[in-house]
PDB file of C-alpha atoms in Angstrom:
ATOM      1  CA  UNK A   1      23.315 -10.963  64.566  1.00  0.00           C
ATOM      2  CA  UNK A   2      23.265  -7.185  64.911  1.00  0.00           C
ATOM      3  CA  UNK A   3      26.670  -6.710  66.487  1.00  0.00           C
ATOM      4  CA  UNK A   4      28.898  -3.740  65.940  1.00  0.00           C
ATOM      5  CA  UNK A   5      32.200  -3.855  67.813  1.00  0.00           C
ATOM      6  CA  UNK A   6      34.376  -0.932  68.833  1.00  0.00           C
ATOM      7  CA  UNK A   7      37.894  -0.740  70.238  1.00  0.00           C
ATOM      8  CA  UNK A   8      39.178   0.447  72.572  1.00  0.00           C
ATOM      9  CA  UNK A   9      36.440   0.708  75.185  1.00  0.00           C
ATOM     10  CA  UNK A  10      38.260   3.502  76.966  1.00  0.00           C
ATOM     11  CA  UNK A  11      40.963   5.872  75.754  1.00  0.00           C
ATOM     12  CA  UNK A  12      42.865   8.578  77.597  1.00  0.00           C
ATOM     13  CA  UNK A  13      45.068  10.816  75.490  1.00  0.00           C
ATOM     14  CA  UNK A  14      46.959  14.047  75.735  1.00  0.00           C
ATOM     15  CA  UNK A  15      46.372  16.974  73.442  1.00  0.00           C
ATOM     16  CA  UNK A  16      49.499  16.212  71.410  1.00  0.00           C
ATOM     17  CA  UNK A  17      48.817  12.498  70.927  1.00  0.00           C
ATOM     18  CA  UNK A  18      47.649  10.692  67.826  1.00  0.00           C
ATOM     19  CA  UNK A  19      45.266   7.808  68.345  1.00  0.00           C
ATOM     20  CA  UNK A  20      42.658   5.872  66.392  1.00  0.00           C
ATOM     21  CA  UNK A  21      39.251   4.446  67.180  1.00  0.00           C
ATOM     22  CA  UNK A  22      38.162   1.303  65.379  1.00  0.00           C
ATOM     23  CA  UNK A  23      34.746  -0.046  64.467  1.00  0.00           C
ATOM     24  CA  UNK A  24      33.840  -3.329  62.812  1.00  0.00           C
ATOM     25  CA  UNK A  25      30.626  -4.963  61.624  1.00  0.00           C
ATOM     26  CA  UNK A  26      30.038  -8.276  59.852  1.00  0.00           C
ATOM     27  CA  UNK A  27      26.376  -7.844  58.971  1.00  0.00           C
ATOM     28  CA  UNK A  28      27.021  -6.932  55.348  1.00  0.00           C
ATOM     29  CA  UNK A  29      25.903  -3.377  56.008  1.00  0.00           C
ATOM     30  CA  UNK A  30      26.991  -0.811  53.447  1.00  0.00           C
ATOM     31  CA  UNK A  31      26.572   2.318  55.553  1.00  0.00           C
ATOM     32  CA  UNK A  32      28.611   3.181  58.636  1.00  0.00           C
ATOM     33  CA  UNK A  33      28.462   6.183  60.922  1.00  0.00           C
ATOM     34  CA  UNK A  34      30.403   8.017  63.621  1.00  0.00           C
ATOM     35  CA  UNK A  35      28.541   9.852  66.365  1.00  0.00           C
ATOM     36  CA  UNK A  36      29.744  11.882  69.320  1.00  0.00           C
ATOM     37  CA  UNK A  37      27.757  11.912  72.547  1.00  0.00           C
ATOM     38  CA  UNK A  38      28.373  14.226  75.475  1.00  0.00           C
ATOM     39  CA  UNK A  39      26.933  13.492  78.915  1.00  0.00           C
ATOM     40  CA  UNK A  40      23.145  13.901  79.137  1.00  0.00           C
ATOM     41  CA  UNK A  41      22.956  14.858  75.447  1.00  0.00           C
ATOM     42  CA  UNK A  42      21.751  12.866  72.447  1.00  0.00           C
ATOM     43  CA  UNK A  43      24.198  11.436  69.909  1.00  0.00           C
ATOM     44  CA  UNK A  44      25.377  13.944  67.307  1.00  0.00           C
ATOM     45  CA  UNK A  45      26.203  12.750  63.818  1.00  0.00           C
ATOM     46  CA  UNK A  46      29.795  13.330  62.715  1.00  0.00           C
ATOM     47  CA  UNK A  47      30.355  11.292  59.528  1.00  0.00           C
ATOM     48  CA  UNK A  48      28.491   8.933  57.230  1.00  0.00           C
ATOM     49  CA  UNK A  49      30.115   6.424  54.881  1.00  0.00           C
ATOM     50  CA  UNK A  50      28.053   4.803  52.172  1.00  0.00           C
ATOM     51  CA  UNK A  51      29.644   2.041  50.095  1.00  0.00           C
ATOM     52  CA  UNK A  52      33.016   3.013  51.562  1.00  0.00           C
ATOM     53  CA  UNK A  53      32.733   6.610  50.395  1.00  0.00           C
ATOM     54  CA  UNK A  54      32.307   9.582  52.704  1.00  0.00           C
ATOM     55  CA  UNK A  55      28.822  10.915  52.042  1.00  0.00           C
ATOM     56  CA  UNK A  56      28.228  13.248  54.989  1.00  0.00           C
ATOM     57  CA  UNK A  57      30.665  15.317  57.048  1.00  0.00           C
ATOM     58  CA  UNK A  58      28.789  17.381  59.619  1.00  0.00           C
ATOM     59  CA  UNK A  59      31.378  20.169  59.594  1.00  0.00           C
ATOM     60  CA  UNK A  60      33.596  18.234  61.975  1.00  0.00           C
ATOM     61  CA  UNK A  61      36.998  19.823  62.832  1.00  0.00           C
ATOM     62  CA  UNK A  62      39.923  18.407  60.867  1.00  0.00           C
ATOM     63  CA  UNK A  63      41.490  17.009  64.035  1.00  0.00           C
ATOM     64  CA  UNK A  64      38.993  14.167  63.487  1.00  0.00           C
ATOM     65  CA  UNK A  65      39.785  12.173  60.357  1.00  0.00           C
ATOM     66  CA  UNK A  66      37.576   9.246  59.317  1.00  0.00           C
ATOM     67  CA  UNK A  67      38.673   6.333  57.185  1.00  0.00           C
ATOM     68  CA  UNK A  68      36.779   3.380  55.738  1.00  0.00           C
ATOM     69  CA  UNK A  69      39.365   0.781  54.609  1.00  0.00           C
ATOM     70  CA  UNK A  70      36.681  -1.707  53.554  1.00  0.00           C
ATOM     71  CA  UNK A  71      32.981  -2.350  53.916  1.00  0.00           C
ATOM     72  CA  UNK A  72      33.369  -3.903  57.370  1.00  0.00           C
ATOM     73  CA  UNK A  73      35.761  -1.452  58.992  1.00  0.00           C
ATOM     74  CA  UNK A  74      35.562   2.163  60.012  1.00  0.00           C
ATOM     75  CA  UNK A  75      38.310   4.137  61.726  1.00  0.00           C
ATOM     76  CA  UNK A  76      38.392   7.541  63.342  1.00  0.00           C
ATOM     77  CA  UNK A  77      41.870   9.062  63.545  1.00  0.00           C
ATOM     78  CA  UNK A  78      42.393  11.596  66.300  1.00  0.00           C
ATOM     79  CA  UNK A  79      45.097  14.248  66.428  1.00  0.00           C
ATOM     80  CA  UNK A  80      45.629  17.373  68.536  1.00  0.00           C
ATOM     81  CA  UNK A  81      42.331  17.016  70.333  1.00  0.00           C
ATOM     82  CA  UNK A  82      41.007  19.433  72.903  1.00  0.00           C
ATOM     83  CA  UNK A  83      39.631  18.619  76.376  1.00  0.00           C
ATOM     84  CA  UNK A  84      36.139  19.523  75.112  1.00  0.00           C
ATOM     85  CA  UNK A  85      36.410  16.583  72.687  1.00  0.00           C
ATOM     86  CA  UNK A  86      36.085  14.219  75.630  1.00  0.00           C
ATOM     87  CA  UNK A  87      32.912  12.218  75.002  1.00  0.00           C
ATOM     88  CA  UNK A  88      31.475   8.820  74.124  1.00  0.00           C
ATOM     89  CA  UNK A  89      32.194   8.052  70.468  1.00  0.00           C
ATOM     90  CA  UNK A  90      29.664   5.757  68.903  1.00  0.00           C
ATOM     91  CA  UNK A  91      29.892   3.805  65.685  1.00  0.00           C
ATOM     92  CA  UNK A  92      26.746   2.579  63.949  1.00  0.00           C
ATOM     93  CA  UNK A  93      25.925   0.681  60.798  1.00  0.00           C
ATOM     94  CA  UNK A  94      22.862   0.131  58.631  1.00  0.00           C
ATOM     95  CA  UNK A  95      21.983  -1.917  55.563  1.00  0.00           C
ATOM     96  CA  UNK A  96      22.057   1.164  53.345  1.00  0.00           C
ATOM     97  CA  UNK A  97      22.248   4.906  53.953  1.00  0.00           C
ATOM     98  CA  UNK A  98      18.589   5.215  53.007  1.00  0.00           C
ATOM     99  CA  UNK A  99      15.782   6.981  54.792  1.00  0.00           C
ATOM    100  CA  UNK A 100      14.334   3.864  56.373  1.00  0.00           C
ATOM    101  CA  UNK A 101      17.153   1.552  57.410  1.00  0.00           C
ATOM    102  CA  UNK A 102      17.691   0.908  61.083  1.00  0.00           C
ATOM    103  CA  UNK A 103      21.020   1.954  62.539  1.00  0.00           C
ATOM    104  CA  UNK A 104      22.653  -0.415  65.011  1.00  0.00           C
ATOM    105  CA  UNK A 105      25.118   1.019  67.485  1.00  0.00           C
ATOM    106  CA  UNK A 106      28.345  -0.364  68.857  1.00  0.00           C
ATOM    107  CA  UNK A 107      29.176  -0.135  72.564  1.00  0.00           C
ATOM    108  CA  UNK A 108      31.172   3.052  72.111  1.00  0.00           C
ATOM    109  CA  UNK A 109      34.621   4.312  73.052  1.00  0.00           C
ATOM    110  CA  UNK A 110      34.816   6.558  76.109  1.00  0.00           C
ATOM    111  CA  UNK A 111      37.442   9.181  75.217  1.00  0.00           C
ATOM    112  CA  UNK A 112      39.110  11.454  77.747  1.00  0.00           C
ATOM    113  CA  UNK A 113      41.427  14.211  76.518  1.00  0.00           C
ATOM    114  CA  UNK A 114      43.768  15.618  79.141  1.00  0.00           C
TER     115      UNK A 114
ATOM    116  CA  UNK B   1      11.977  24.991  66.690  1.00  0.00           C
ATOM    117  CA  UNK B   2      13.950  21.851  67.448  1.00  0.00           C
ATOM    118  CA  UNK B   3      13.726  19.139  64.829  1.00  0.00           C
ATOM    119  CA  UNK B   4      12.819  16.416  67.314  1.00  0.00           C
ATOM    120  CA  UNK B   5      11.364  17.270  70.707  1.00  0.00           C
ATOM    121  CA  UNK B   6      10.878  15.152  73.785  1.00  0.00           C
ATOM    122  CA  UNK B   7      10.030  15.907  77.388  1.00  0.00           C
ATOM    123  CA  UNK B   8      13.301  15.378  79.266  1.00  0.00           C
ATOM    124  CA  UNK B   9      11.572  14.041  82.375  1.00  0.00           C
ATOM    125  CA  UNK B  10      12.264  12.337  84.616  1.00  0.00           C
ATOM    126  CA  UNK B  11       9.053  10.399  84.122  1.00  0.00           C
ATOM    127  CA  UNK B  12       8.349   8.291  87.180  1.00  0.00           C
ATOM    128  CA  UNK B  13       5.909   5.388  87.058  1.00  0.00           C
ATOM    129  CA  UNK B  14       5.216   2.611  89.546  1.00  0.00           C
ATOM    130  CA  UNK B  15       6.177  -0.939  88.698  1.00  0.00           C
ATOM    131  CA  UNK B  16       3.482  -2.629  86.634  1.00  0.00           C
ATOM    132  CA  UNK B  17       2.064   0.636  85.271  1.00  0.00           C
ATOM    133  CA  UNK B  18       2.031   1.889  81.690  1.00  0.00           C
ATOM    134  CA  UNK B  19       4.745   4.384  80.785  1.00  0.00           C
ATOM    135  CA  UNK B  20       3.914   6.776  77.953  1.00  0.00           C
ATOM    136  CA  UNK B  21       6.735   8.562  76.156  1.00  0.00           C
ATOM    137  CA  UNK B  22       6.062  11.232  73.567  1.00  0.00           C
ATOM    138  CA  UNK B  23       7.944  12.835  70.717  1.00  0.00           C
ATOM    139  CA  UNK B  24       7.145  15.486  68.118  1.00  0.00           C
ATOM    140  CA  UNK B  25       9.095  16.287  64.981  1.00  0.00           C
ATOM    141  CA  UNK B  26       9.184  19.237  62.615  1.00  0.00           C
ATOM    142  CA  UNK B  27       9.900  17.794  59.146  1.00  0.00           C
ATOM    143  CA  UNK B  28       6.733  16.540  57.431  1.00  0.00           C
ATOM    144  CA  UNK B  29       8.903  14.667  54.935  1.00  0.00           C
ATOM    145  CA  UNK B  30      10.312  12.312  57.567  1.00  0.00           C
ATOM    146  CA  UNK B  31       9.700   8.695  56.689  1.00  0.00           C
ATOM    147  CA  UNK B  32      11.062   6.578  59.492  1.00  0.00           C
ATOM    148  CA  UNK B  33      10.952   6.792  63.240  1.00  0.00           C
ATOM    149  CA  UNK B  34      12.822   4.920  65.908  1.00  0.00           C
ATOM    150  CA  UNK B  35      12.879   4.498  69.657  1.00  0.00           C
ATOM    151  CA  UNK B  36      16.196   3.691  71.299  1.00  0.00           C
ATOM    152  CA  UNK B  37      16.796   2.844  74.944  1.00  0.00           C
ATOM    153  CA  UNK B  38      20.031   3.995  76.542  1.00  0.00           C
ATOM    154  CA  UNK B  39      21.220   2.933  79.958  1.00  0.00           C
ATOM    155  CA  UNK B  40      23.645   5.249  81.729  1.00  0.00           C
ATOM    156  CA  UNK B  41      27.139   4.878  80.275  1.00  0.00           C
ATOM    157  CA  UNK B  42      25.974   2.485  77.543  1.00  0.00           C
ATOM    158  CA  UNK B  43      25.197   2.882  73.863  1.00  0.00           C
ATOM    159  CA  UNK B  44      21.690   3.270  72.389  1.00  0.00           C
ATOM    160  CA  UNK B  45      19.788   0.023  71.833  1.00  0.00           C
ATOM    161  CA  UNK B  46      16.963  -0.184  69.302  1.00  0.00           C
ATOM    162  CA  UNK B  47      13.558  -0.811  70.851  1.00  0.00           C
ATOM    163  CA  UNK B  48      11.144  -0.125  68.000  1.00  0.00           C
ATOM    164  CA  UNK B  49      10.972   1.223  64.484  1.00  0.00           C
ATOM    165  CA  UNK B  50       7.792   2.492  62.831  1.00  0.00           C
ATOM    166  CA  UNK B  51       7.142   3.794  59.335  1.00  0.00           C
ATOM    167  CA  UNK B  52       3.357   3.900  58.854  1.00  0.00           C
ATOM    168  CA  UNK B  53       0.561   5.653  60.683  1.00  0.00           C
ATOM    169  CA  UNK B  54      -1.002   3.625  63.460  1.00  0.00           C
ATOM    170  CA  UNK B  55       0.246   1.284  66.127  1.00  0.00           C
ATOM    171  CA  UNK B  56       3.025  -1.282  66.090  1.00  0.00           C
ATOM    172  CA  UNK B  57       3.326  -3.730  68.959  1.00  0.00           C
ATOM    173  CA  UNK B  58       6.312  -5.811  70.066  1.00  0.00           C
ATOM    174  CA  UNK B  59       5.932  -7.553  73.401  1.00  0.00           C
ATOM    175  CA  UNK B  60       5.402  -4.952  76.115  1.00  0.00           C
ATOM    176  CA  UNK B  61       6.210  -2.107  73.744  1.00  0.00           C
ATOM    177  CA  UNK B  62       3.825  -0.270  71.417  1.00  0.00           C
ATOM    178  CA  UNK B  63       4.907   2.499  69.097  1.00  0.00           C
ATOM    179  CA  UNK B  64       2.294   4.894  67.745  1.00  0.00           C
ATOM    180  CA  UNK B  65       2.746   7.200  64.762  1.00  0.00           C
ATOM    181  CA  UNK B  66       0.547  10.061  63.609  1.00  0.00           C
ATOM    182  CA  UNK B  67       2.155  11.785  60.639  1.00  0.00           C
ATOM    183  CA  UNK B  68      -0.600  14.381  60.324  1.00  0.00           C
ATOM    184  CA  UNK B  69       0.120  15.559  63.863  1.00  0.00           C
ATOM    185  CA  UNK B  70       3.874  14.897  63.497  1.00  0.00           C
ATOM    186  CA  UNK B  71       3.768  12.852  66.646  1.00  0.00           C
ATOM    187  CA  UNK B  72       5.251   9.531  67.661  1.00  0.00           C
ATOM    188  CA  UNK B  73       4.913   7.810  71.014  1.00  0.00           C
ATOM    189  CA  UNK B  74       6.102   4.738  72.864  1.00  0.00           C
ATOM    190  CA  UNK B  75       4.003   2.878  75.397  1.00  0.00           C
ATOM    191  CA  UNK B  76       5.632   0.446  77.793  1.00  0.00           C
ATOM    192  CA  UNK B  77       3.151  -1.882  79.490  1.00  0.00           C
ATOM    193  CA  UNK B  78       3.807  -3.632  82.792  1.00  0.00           C
ATOM    194  CA  UNK B  79       6.808  -1.385  83.436  1.00  0.00           C
ATOM    195  CA  UNK B  80       9.716  -3.037  85.229  1.00  0.00           C
ATOM    196  CA  UNK B  81      12.601  -1.485  87.178  1.00  0.00           C
ATOM    197  CA  UNK B  82      14.877  -2.744  84.379  1.00  0.00           C
ATOM    198  CA  UNK B  83      13.039  -0.370  82.017  1.00  0.00           C
ATOM    199  CA  UNK B  84      14.562   2.573  83.893  1.00  0.00           C
ATOM    200  CA  UNK B  85      16.700   4.291  81.266  1.00  0.00           C
ATOM    201  CA  UNK B  86      16.723   7.222  78.875  1.00  0.00           C
ATOM    202  CA  UNK B  87      14.510   6.725  75.828  1.00  0.00           C
ATOM    203  CA  UNK B  88      15.647   8.472  72.668  1.00  0.00           C
ATOM    204  CA  UNK B  89      13.247   9.276  69.866  1.00  0.00           C
ATOM    205  CA  UNK B  90      15.012   9.384  66.503  1.00  0.00           C
ATOM    206  CA  UNK B  91      13.666  10.608  63.198  1.00  0.00           C
ATOM    207  CA  UNK B  92      15.288  10.080  59.814  1.00  0.00           C
ATOM    208  CA  UNK B  93      15.350  13.403  58.002  1.00  0.00           C
ATOM    209  CA  UNK B  94      15.851  13.490  54.250  1.00  0.00           C
ATOM    210  CA  UNK B  95      18.546  16.025  53.355  1.00  0.00           C
ATOM    211  CA  UNK B  96      18.033  18.490  50.515  1.00  0.00           C
ATOM    212  CA  UNK B  97      21.414  17.636  49.042  1.00  0.00           C
ATOM    213  CA  UNK B  98      20.695  13.931  49.111  1.00  0.00           C
ATOM    214  CA  UNK B  99      21.192  11.356  51.788  1.00  0.00           C
ATOM    215  CA  UNK B 100      19.505  11.298  55.127  1.00  0.00           C
ATOM    216  CA  UNK B 101      20.331  12.024  58.738  1.00  0.00           C
ATOM    217  CA  UNK B 102      19.089  10.324  61.885  1.00  0.00           C
ATOM    218  CA  UNK B 103      18.239  13.113  64.296  1.00  0.00           C
ATOM    219  CA  UNK B 104      17.664  12.412  67.962  1.00  0.00           C
ATOM    220  CA  UNK B 105      15.511  14.095  70.514  1.00  0.00           C
ATOM    221  CA  UNK B 106      17.110  14.991  73.830  1.00  0.00           C
ATOM    222  CA  UNK B 107      15.675  11.847  75.409  1.00  0.00           C
ATOM    223  CA  UNK B 108      13.201  11.171  78.201  1.00  0.00           C
ATOM    224  CA  UNK B 109      14.511   9.687  81.431  1.00  0.00           C
ATOM    225  CA  UNK B 110      12.166   6.991  82.712  1.00  0.00           C
ATOM    226  CA  UNK B 111      12.250   5.807  86.303  1.00  0.00           C
ATOM    227  CA  UNK B 112      10.206   2.763  87.290  1.00  0.00           C
ATOM    228  CA  UNK B 113       9.730   2.677  91.022  1.00  0.00           C
ATOM    229  CA  UNK B 114       9.164  -0.378  93.177  1.00  0.00           C
TER     230      UNK B 114
END
């Protein structure tokens, strides 16, 4: 089973709202990732968690705040977003955050910021 | 120079033909290479991974890696209309500060015509 789940599937929020995206995997993977994907562009890495610790932050604005409550869960807290933050947000997981492990993607959350 | 380069396409092939998708990368230290398929509005789905020079076959798909030329390709035999999608080449780059980062090419749009 290589399933990564994400909720919600769609989210519409105003610029003053606070919302959270959730990601869950039950494959025993120890690395989890957040990506952002704009239309007709490849996924861009935002954050990497390895063994529940933040290991990579790709200079993401502070209005995006990641959290890894346990090895199976990954959250992305959103606050004061801008319309240009509208995108598909993808969660992925891999066995380890090594150079060879395959990353498996969840279905994504389609975010629209009004 | 972009880290991972792909021809954006669209690449059009007739049904039953062989589709050839190409990718070049800039970092000679890269160790692992992946092909993902992405349908419009969906998340990336792993098609193949390859780590060693040569060919790797899985059903109708063959991945080819040439580290000396920094080149990786994907061949799809007996192309079907359901293969019509964007194919993302991804290369795992080892970071100087530790850790690694999966970097995607811009993707090649494949259209299989009846």
